[in-house]
């Protein structure tokens, strides 16, 4: 089955949304130490640069499907792309942290509008199931490639010498892409018919945003301010309000009223275990890149370019493993995921050993280590969402996916606040007997290993799912 030129054009245009979102999620990881130095930022400010981007995205994500039906998917895609482009201008021209944070928040909110609509429009445009599957496969591949390109550009662009404050290029590069994408989408993507099924309430989305900020803020500021009493009270209040918010949403759901979550999903043991596994895994994922980028550049004297190139090897390992895992998972089930997690834990332990050397230059040994860790990531990440949604009814797949993706984004925020926060604020010069590895790096890496072990425990506890033909696979 072949795509026509028109089909490829639609896929390309609609994939630009996820491409830009993923690139700006990963490009910042390597360039963060350069931005911190250029703007003389505190450690907590650098954490907010990433967290506001993710919170802005997550706040809109769970209601994106209804919003697309109500306002029109193409309209929201165009609005999101235009907003992302404007926010990139604001980030690129920022002269202080406040404008940069505002720009990052707007980037996240815009991504929350355009990314879900891109997926929805592809599903709408390709009615044939085989073509739709291929189109979504291309879409997912573009997202994977964007993560690798983001890491590389995050290293290359800040080291450019032909422009002052070259770190600004990591944002300004989005502008021509966004402008062309807006023009192409307006001209070539067919308009869809808005079909409002119910009114869109912004109160739950705003409540979710406030609760996420209220929870993350004391976790970031607490260590830097030595945990004043108001930080502890704010965290406790946010957690209590979060429980009350969930209880209110559950009551609305039980009464048949519009609720932010479909609570019938939480009756599934597999779904609950999948969410816990995702929570622990994604606390490690982005924290890994930020911690290692910071450690290499600030403690091992690597340039941004050298760091970015090193992370490309991790990306290659991820792509290689992810291409094989779909077949392996059908034969060996959850054993594949557990093997991947084992590789990741061993990889992190090897990080401690290799980074304990005095060698200040990137070596083949380090590249091989990153490639090895990437193999583990590629064996785990593509399967986590599939396993979590394994026994969810087809009618609830969309809702379940939205809940899973929201937990995913919240987990990344918690990882940056807690694991990265531990790295940025832990004191001491030694970790066990590894004299050249700072205590902060050792503690943060150990916590990451423990979180991955928790993921493995969740996967082990998943029940066996019966195939329609009578065979068994480990979900």
Coordinates of C-alpha atoms in Angstrom, one line a residue:
X1 CA 0.0 0.0 0.0
X2 CA 1.4 3.3 -1.1
X3 CA 0.8 6.9 0.0
X4 CA 0.0 9.5 -2.5
X5 CA 1.9 12.8 -2.5
X6 CA -1.1 14.5 -0.9
X7 CA -1.0 11.9 1.9
X8 CA 2.7 12.4 2.6
X9 CA 2.1 16.2 2.6
X10 CA -0.6 15.9 5.2
X11 CA 1.6 13.6 7.4
X12 CA 4.6 16.0 7.1
X13 CA 2.6 19.1 8.0
X14 CA 0.8 17.5 10.9
X15 CA 4.0 16.0 12.2
X16 CA 5.7 19.4 12.6
X17 CA 3.7 20.0 15.8
X18 CA 5.1 16.9 17.6
X19 CA 8.5 17.6 16.0
X20 CA 8.8 21.1 17.5
X21 CA 7.4 20.0 20.9
X22 CA 9.8 17.1 21.2
X23 CA 12.8 19.1 20.0
X24 CA 12.2 21.9 22.5
X25 CA 11.8 19.4 25.2
X26 CA 15.2 17.8 24.5
X27 CA 17.2 20.7 23.1
X28 CA 17.1 22.5 26.5
X29 CA 18.7 19.6 28.3
X30 CA 22.2 20.1 26.8
X31 CA 22.0 23.9 26.5
X32 CA 20.8 24.5 30.1
X33 CA 24.2 25.1 31.6
X34 CA 25.0 27.7 28.9
X35 CA 21.8 29.5 29.5
X36 CA 22.3 29.5 33.3
X37 CA 25.8 31.0 32.8
X38 CA 24.6 33.6 30.2
X39 CA 21.7 34.9 32.3
X40 CA 23.3 34.2 35.7
X41 CA 20.5 32.1 36.9
X42 CA 20.0 30.2 40.1
X43 CA 19.6 26.4 40.1
X44 CA 15.8 26.7 40.8
X45 CA 15.4 29.1 37.8
X46 CA 16.9 26.5 35.5
X47 CA 14.5 23.9 36.7
X48 CA 11.5 26.2 36.0
X49 CA 12.6 26.6 32.4
X50 CA 11.8 23.0 31.8
X51 CA 8.9 22.5 34.3
X52 CA 6.7 25.4 33.1
X53 CA 7.0 24.1 29.5
X54 CA 5.7 20.7 30.7
X55 CA 3.0 22.0 33.0
X56 CA 1.7 24.3 30.3
X57 CA 1.4 21.3 28.0
X58 CA 0.0 18.9 30.6
X59 CA -2.7 21.3 31.7
X60 CA -4.4 21.3 28.3
X61 CA -3.6 17.7 27.3
X62 CA -6.4 15.9 29.1
X63 CA -9.2 18.1 27.6
X64 CA -7.6 18.4 24.1
X65 CA -9.9 15.9 22.5
X66 CA -13.1 17.7 23.5
X67 CA -11.6 21.0 22.6
X68 CA -10.8 19.8 19.1
X69 CA -14.4 18.6 18.6
X70 CA -15.8 21.8 20.0
X71 CA -13.7 24.4 18.2
X72 CA -12.4 22.4 15.2
X73 CA -9.1 20.4 15.1
X74 CA -7.5 22.4 12.3
X75 CA -8.3 25.7 14.0
X76 CA -6.7 24.6 17.2
X77 CA -3.7 23.2 15.4
X78 CA -3.1 26.5 13.6
X79 CA -3.6 28.5 16.8
X80 CA -1.2 26.2 18.7
X81 CA 1.4 26.5 15.9
X82 CA 1.1 30.3 15.8
X83 CA 1.3 30.5 19.6
X84 CA 4.4 28.3 19.7
X85 CA 6.1 30.4 17.1
X86 CA 5.3 33.6 19.0
X87 CA 6.5 32.1 22.2
X88 CA 9.8 31.0 20.6
X89 CA 10.4 34.6 19.6
X90 CA 9.8 35.7 23.2
X91 CA 12.2 33.0 24.5
X92 CA 14.8 33.8 21.9
X93 CA 14.8 37.6 22.6
X94 CA 14.5 37.3 26.4
X95 CA 16.8 39.6 28.4
X96 CA 15.9 38.2 31.8
X97 CA 14.5 35.0 33.3
X98 CA 10.9 36.3 33.7
X99 CA 10.4 36.7 29.9
X100 CA 12.1 33.4 29.3
X101 CA 9.8 31.6 31.7
X102 CA 6.7 33.3 30.3
X103 CA 7.8 32.2 26.8
X104 CA 8.4 28.6 27.9
X105 CA 5.0 28.5 29.6
X106 CA 3.3 29.8 26.4
X107 CA 5.3 27.2 24.4
X108 CA 3.9 24.5 26.6
X109 CA 0.3 25.7 26.4
X110 CA 0.6 26.1 22.6
X111 CA 2.0 22.5 22.4
X112 CA -1.0 21.3 24.4
X113 CA -3.2 22.7 21.7
X114 CA -1.4 21.6 18.5
X115 CA 0.1 18.1 19.4
X116 CA -3.2 16.3 20.2
X117 CA -4.9 17.9 17.2
X118 CA -2.1 16.7 14.9
X119 CA -2.8 13.1 15.9
X120 CA -6.6 13.6 15.7
X121 CA -6.3 15.1 12.2
X122 CA -4.2 12.2 10.9
X123 CA -6.7 9.7 12.3
X124 CA -9.5 11.7 10.7
X125 CA -7.8 12.1 7.3
X126 CA -6.8 8.4 6.9
X127 CA -10.0 6.4 7.0
X128 CA -8.3 3.2 5.9
X129 CA -7.1 1.3 8.9
X130 CA -3.8 0.2 7.3
X131 CA -3.0 3.6 6.0
X132 CA -3.9 5.2 9.3
X133 CA -1.5 2.8 11.1
X134 CA 1.3 3.5 8.7
X135 CA 0.7 7.3 9.0
X136 CA 0.7 7.1 12.8
X137 CA 3.9 5.0 12.6
X138 CA 5.6 7.7 10.6
X139 CA 4.3 10.3 13.1
X140 CA 5.8 8.4 16.0
X141 CA 9.1 7.9 14.1
X142 CA 9.4 11.7 13.6
X143 CA 8.9 12.2 17.3
X144 CA 11.8 9.8 18.0
X145 CA 14.1 11.4 15.5
X146 CA 13.2 14.8 17.0
X147 CA 14.5 13.7 20.4
X148 CA 17.9 12.8 18.9
X149 CA 18.1 16.0 16.8
X150 CA 17.1 18.1 19.9
X151 CA 20.0 16.7 21.9
X152 CA 22.5 17.3 19.1
X153 CA 21.3 20.9 18.4
X154 CA 21.2 21.6 22.1
X155 CA 25.0 21.0 22.0
X156 CA 25.9 22.5 18.6
X157 CA 23.9 25.8 18.7
X158 CA 25.1 27.3 22.0
X159 CA 28.8 26.8 20.8
X160 CA 28.4 28.8 17.6
X161 CA 30.8 31.7 17.4
X162 CA 29.3 33.8 14.6
X163 CA 26.6 35.2 16.8
X164 CA 26.7 36.6 20.3
X165 CA 24.7 34.8 23.0
X166 CA 24.3 31.9 20.6
X167 CA 22.1 30.0 23.1
X168 CA 19.2 32.1 21.7
X169 CA 19.4 30.0 18.5
X170 CA 17.8 27.1 20.2
X171 CA 14.6 29.1 20.3
X172 CA 14.9 31.3 17.2
X173 CA 15.4 28.2 15.0
X174 CA 11.7 27.4 15.6
X175 CA 10.5 30.6 13.9
X176 CA 11.0 29.8 10.2
X177 CA 9.7 26.2 10.8
X178 CA 6.6 27.5 12.6
X179 CA 5.8 30.2 10.0
X180 CA 6.1 27.7 7.1
X181 CA 4.0 25.1 9.1
X182 CA 1.2 27.6 9.7
X183 CA 1.1 28.6 6.0
X184 CA 1.2 25.0 4.8
X185 CA -1.4 23.8 7.3
X186 CA -3.8 26.6 6.4
X187 CA -3.4 26.0 2.7
X188 CA -3.2 22.2 2.4
X189 CA -4.8 20.5 5.4
X190 CA -8.6 20.1 4.9
X191 CA -10.8 21.8 7.4
X192 CA -12.8 19.6 9.7
X193 CA -16.3 20.3 10.9
X194 CA -16.6 21.4 14.5
X195 CA -19.0 19.1 16.4
X196 CA -19.5 20.4 19.9
X197 CA -20.9 17.6 22.0
X198 CA -20.8 19.6 25.3
X199 CA -19.5 22.8 26.7
X200 CA -15.8 23.2 27.4
X201 CA -15.1 24.1 31.0
X202 CA -11.8 25.8 31.6
X203 CA -12.1 25.6 35.4
X204 CA -10.8 22.0 35.7
X205 CA -7.8 22.7 33.5
X206 CA -7.0 25.9 35.5
X207 CA -7.4 23.9 38.7
X208 CA -5.0 21.2 37.4
X209 CA -2.5 23.9 36.5
X210 CA -2.7 25.6 39.9
X211 CA -2.4 22.3 41.7
X212 CA 0.6 21.2 39.7
X213 CA 2.3 24.6 40.4
X214 CA 1.4 24.4 44.0
X215 CA 2.9 21.0 44.4
X216 CA 6.1 21.5 42.3
X217 CA 6.9 25.0 43.6
X218 CA 7.8 24.0 47.2
X219 CA 9.7 21.0 45.9
X220 CA 11.9 23.2 43.9
X221 CA 12.3 26.2 46.2
X222 CA 12.4 24.2 49.4
X223 CA 16.0 22.9 49.1
X224 CA 17.3 26.3 47.9
X225 CA 15.7 28.1 50.8
X226 CA 16.5 25.4 53.3
X227 CA 12.9 24.4 53.7
X228 CA 11.2 27.3 55.4
X229 CA 7.9 26.5 57.2
X230 CA 5.8 28.2 54.5
X231 CA 7.2 25.7 51.9
X232 CA 6.2 22.7 53.9
X233 CA 2.7 24.2 54.6
X234 CA 2.3 25.0 50.9
X235 CA 3.2 21.5 49.9
X236 CA 0.8 20.0 52.4
X237 CA -2.0 22.3 51.3
X238 CA -1.4 21.5 47.7
X239 CA -1.6 17.8 48.3
X240 CA -4.8 18.1 50.4
X241 CA -6.4 20.3 47.6
X242 CA -5.3 17.8 45.0
X243 CA -7.1 15.0 46.9
X244 CA -10.2 17.2 47.3
X245 CA -10.1 18.0 43.5
X246 CA -9.9 14.3 42.6
X247 CA -12.8 13.5 45.0
X248 CA -14.9 16.3 43.5
X249 CA -14.2 15.0 40.0
X250 CA -15.1 11.4 41.1
X251 CA -18.4 12.7 42.5
X252 CA -19.2 14.4 39.2
X253 CA -18.4 11.2 37.3
X254 CA -20.6 9.1 39.5
X255 CA -23.5 11.5 39.0
X256 CA -23.0 11.3 35.2
X257 CA -21.8 14.9 35.0
X258 CA -18.8 16.1 32.9
X259 CA -15.6 15.2 34.7
X260 CA -11.9 15.6 33.9
X261 CA -11.2 11.8 34.4
X262 CA -13.1 8.6 33.7
X263 CA -12.8 6.9 37.0
X264 CA -14.0 3.5 35.8
X265 CA -10.5 3.1 34.3
X266 CA -9.0 2.9 37.8
X267 CA -10.8 -0.4 38.5
X268 CA -8.2 -2.1 36.3
X269 CA -5.2 -3.5 38.1
X270 CA -3.2 -3.4 34.9
X271 CA -4.0 0.3 34.3
X272 CA -3.1 1.2 37.9
X273 CA 0.2 -0.7 37.8
X274 CA 0.9 0.9 34.5
X275 CA 0.4 4.4 35.9
X276 CA 2.7 3.7 38.8
X277 CA 5.3 2.3 36.5
X278 CA 5.0 5.4 34.2
X279 CA 5.3 7.7 37.3
X280 CA 8.5 6.1 38.4
X281 CA 10.0 5.7 34.9
X282 CA 9.4 9.3 33.7
X283 CA 10.8 10.7 36.9
X284 CA 14.1 9.2 35.7
X285 CA 14.0 9.9 32.0
X286 CA 14.4 13.7 31.7
X287 CA 16.3 14.0 34.9
X288 CA 18.9 11.7 33.4
X289 CA 19.7 14.0 30.6
X290 CA 19.7 17.2 32.7
X291 CA 21.9 15.7 35.4
X292 CA 24.5 14.1 33.0
X293 CA 24.6 17.2 30.8
X294 CA 25.2 19.4 33.8
X295 CA 27.8 17.0 35.3
X296 CA 29.7 16.6 32.0
X297 CA 29.9 20.4 31.3
X298 CA 30.4 21.7 34.9
X299 CA 32.5 18.9 36.4
X300 CA 34.2 17.1 33.5
X301 CA 35.0 20.2 31.4
X302 CA 33.1 19.0 28.3
X303 CA 31.7 21.6 25.9
X304 CA 28.1 21.7 24.9
X305 CA 28.9 20.3 21.5
X306 CA 30.8 17.4 23.0
X307 CA 28.0 16.7 25.3
X308 CA 25.4 16.8 22.6
X309 CA 27.4 14.4 20.4
X310 CA 27.7 12.0 23.3
X311 CA 23.9 12.0 23.8
X312 CA 23.4 11.1 20.1
X313 CA 24.9 7.7 20.9
X314 CA 22.2 7.3 23.5
X315 CA 19.6 8.2 20.9
X316 CA 21.0 5.7 18.4
X317 CA 20.8 3.0 21.1
X318 CA 17.2 4.0 21.7
X319 CA 16.2 3.8 18.1
X320 CA 18.0 0.5 17.5
X321 CA 16.2 -1.1 20.5
X322 CA 12.8 0.4 19.7
X323 CA 12.9 -1.0 16.2
X324 CA 13.3 -4.5 17.6
X325 CA 11.1 -4.4 20.7
X326 CA 7.7 -4.6 18.9
X327 CA 8.5 -8.1 17.6
X328 CA 10.3 -9.2 20.8
X329 CA 7.4 -8.1 23.0
X330 CA 5.0 -10.4 21.1
X331 CA 7.2 -13.4 21.7
X332 CA 8.5 -12.8 25.2
X333 CA 6.1 -10.3 26.7
X334 CA 7.1 -8.3 29.8
X335 CA 10.5 -10.1 30.0
X336 CA 11.6 -7.7 27.3
X337 CA 10.7 -4.7 29.4
X338 CA 12.3 -6.2 32.5
X339 CA 15.5 -6.9 30.5
X340 CA 15.5 -3.2 29.3
X341 CA 15.1 -2.0 32.9
X342 CA 18.0 -4.2 34.0
X343 CA 20.2 -2.7 31.2
X344 CA 19.3 0.8 32.4
X345 CA 20.1 0.0 36.1
X346 CA 23.4 -1.6 35.1
X347 CA 24.1 1.4 32.8
X348 CA 23.6 3.9 35.7
X349 CA 25.9 1.9 37.9
X350 CA 28.5 2.0 35.2
X351 CA 28.0 5.7 34.9
X352 CA 29.2 6.0 38.5
X353 CA 32.3 3.8 37.8
X354 CA 33.3 5.5 34.5
X355 CA 32.6 9.0 35.7
X356 CA 34.9 8.2 38.6
X357 CA 37.9 8.3 36.3
X358 CA 40.0 11.4 36.0
X359 CA 39.9 11.5 32.2
X360 CA 38.5 14.9 31.1
X361 CA 37.8 14.0 27.5
X362 CA 34.9 12.2 25.9
X363 CA 36.1 8.7 25.0
X364 CA 34.8 5.8 23.1
X365 CA 34.1 4.2 26.5
X366 CA 31.6 7.0 27.3
X367 CA 29.9 6.8 23.9
X368 CA 29.5 3.1 24.3
X369 CA 28.1 3.6 27.8
X370 CA 25.5 6.0 26.5
X371 CA 24.6 3.7 23.6
X372 CA 24.2 0.8 26.1
X373 CA 21.9 2.9 28.3
X374 CA 19.9 3.9 25.2
X375 CA 19.3 0.2 24.4
X376 CA 17.6 -0.1 27.7
X377 CA 15.5 3.0 27.2
X378 CA 14.4 1.8 23.8
X379 CA 13.4 -1.6 25.2
X380 CA 11.2 0.0 27.9
X381 CA 9.7 3.2 26.7
X382 CA 7.8 2.1 23.6
X383 CA 6.0 -0.6 25.6
X384 CA 5.0 1.1 28.8
X385 CA 1.9 2.8 27.5
X386 CA 0.8 -0.3 25.5
X387 CA 1.1 -2.4 28.7
X388 CA -0.8 0.1 30.8
X389 CA -3.7 0.2 28.3
X390 CA -3.7 -3.6 27.7
X391 CA -7.1 -4.4 29.1
X392 CA -8.8 -1.0 28.6
X393 CA -12.0 -1.1 26.5
X394 CA -11.7 0.3 23.0
X395 CA -14.2 3.0 23.8
X396 CA -12.0 4.3 26.7
X397 CA -8.6 4.1 24.9
X398 CA -8.6 7.8 24.1
X399 CA -9.5 8.8 27.7
X400 CA -7.0 6.3 29.1
X401 CA -4.3 7.6 26.9
X402 CA -5.0 11.2 28.0
X403 CA -4.7 10.2 31.7
X404 CA -1.5 8.2 31.0
X405 CA 0.1 11.1 29.1
X406 CA -0.9 13.6 31.9
X407 CA 0.7 11.3 34.5
X408 CA 3.8 11.1 32.2
X409 CA 4.2 14.9 32.1
X410 CA 3.6 15.3 35.9
X411 CA 6.2 12.6 36.5
X412 CA 8.8 14.5 34.4
X413 CA 8.1 17.6 36.5
X414 CA 8.5 15.6 39.7
X415 CA 11.7 14.1 38.4
X416 CA 13.1 17.5 37.7
X417 CA 12.0 18.8 41.0
X418 CA 13.1 15.9 43.2
X419 CA 15.9 13.9 41.4
X420 CA 17.5 16.9 39.6
X421 CA 16.9 19.0 42.8
X422 CA 18.8 16.4 44.8
X423 CA 21.7 16.7 42.3
X424 CA 21.7 20.5 42.4
X425 CA 21.5 20.8 46.2
X426 CA 23.2 17.8 47.7
X427 CA 26.3 18.6 49.6
X428 CA 29.6 16.7 50.0
X429 CA 32.6 15.7 47.9
X430 CA 32.5 11.9 48.0
X431 CA 29.9 9.1 47.4
X432 CA 30.8 5.8 49.0
X433 CA 34.3 5.1 47.8
X434 CA 34.1 6.9 44.5
X435 CA 36.2 9.9 45.3
X436 CA 35.9 11.6 41.8
X437 CA 32.1 11.4 41.6
X438 CA 30.5 14.1 43.5
X439 CA 28.1 13.1 46.3
X440 CA 25.2 14.9 44.5
X441 CA 25.7 12.9 41.3
X442 CA 26.0 9.7 43.2
X443 CA 22.8 10.3 45.3
X444 CA 20.8 11.4 42.3
X445 CA 21.9 8.4 40.2
X446 CA 21.2 6.0 43.0
X447 CA 17.7 7.3 43.4
X448 CA 17.2 6.9 39.7
X449 CA 18.3 3.2 39.9
X450 CA 15.8 2.7 42.8
X451 CA 13.0 4.2 40.8
X452 CA 13.8 1.9 37.8
X453 CA 13.7 -1.1 40.2
X454 CA 10.2 0.1 41.3
X455 CA 9.2 0.1 37.6
X456 CA 10.5 -3.5 37.3
X457 CA 8.4 -4.5 40.3
X458 CA 5.3 -3.1 38.7
X459 CA 5.9 -4.9 35.5
X460 CA 6.6 -8.2 37.3
X461 CA 3.2 -7.8 39.1
X462 CA 1.3 -7.4 35.8
X463 CA -1.0 -10.4 35.3
X464 CA -0.7 -12.6 32.2
X465 CA -3.1 -11.6 29.4
X466 CA -4.7 -14.3 27.3
X467 CA -4.4 -14.0 23.5
X468 CA -7.6 -14.5 21.5
X469 CA -6.2 -17.7 19.9
X470 CA -5.6 -19.3 23.3
X471 CA -1.9 -18.6 23.7
X472 CA -0.5 -16.6 26.6
X473 CA 1.6 -13.5 26.6
X474 CA 3.0 -11.6 29.5
X475 CA 1.5 -8.1 29.4

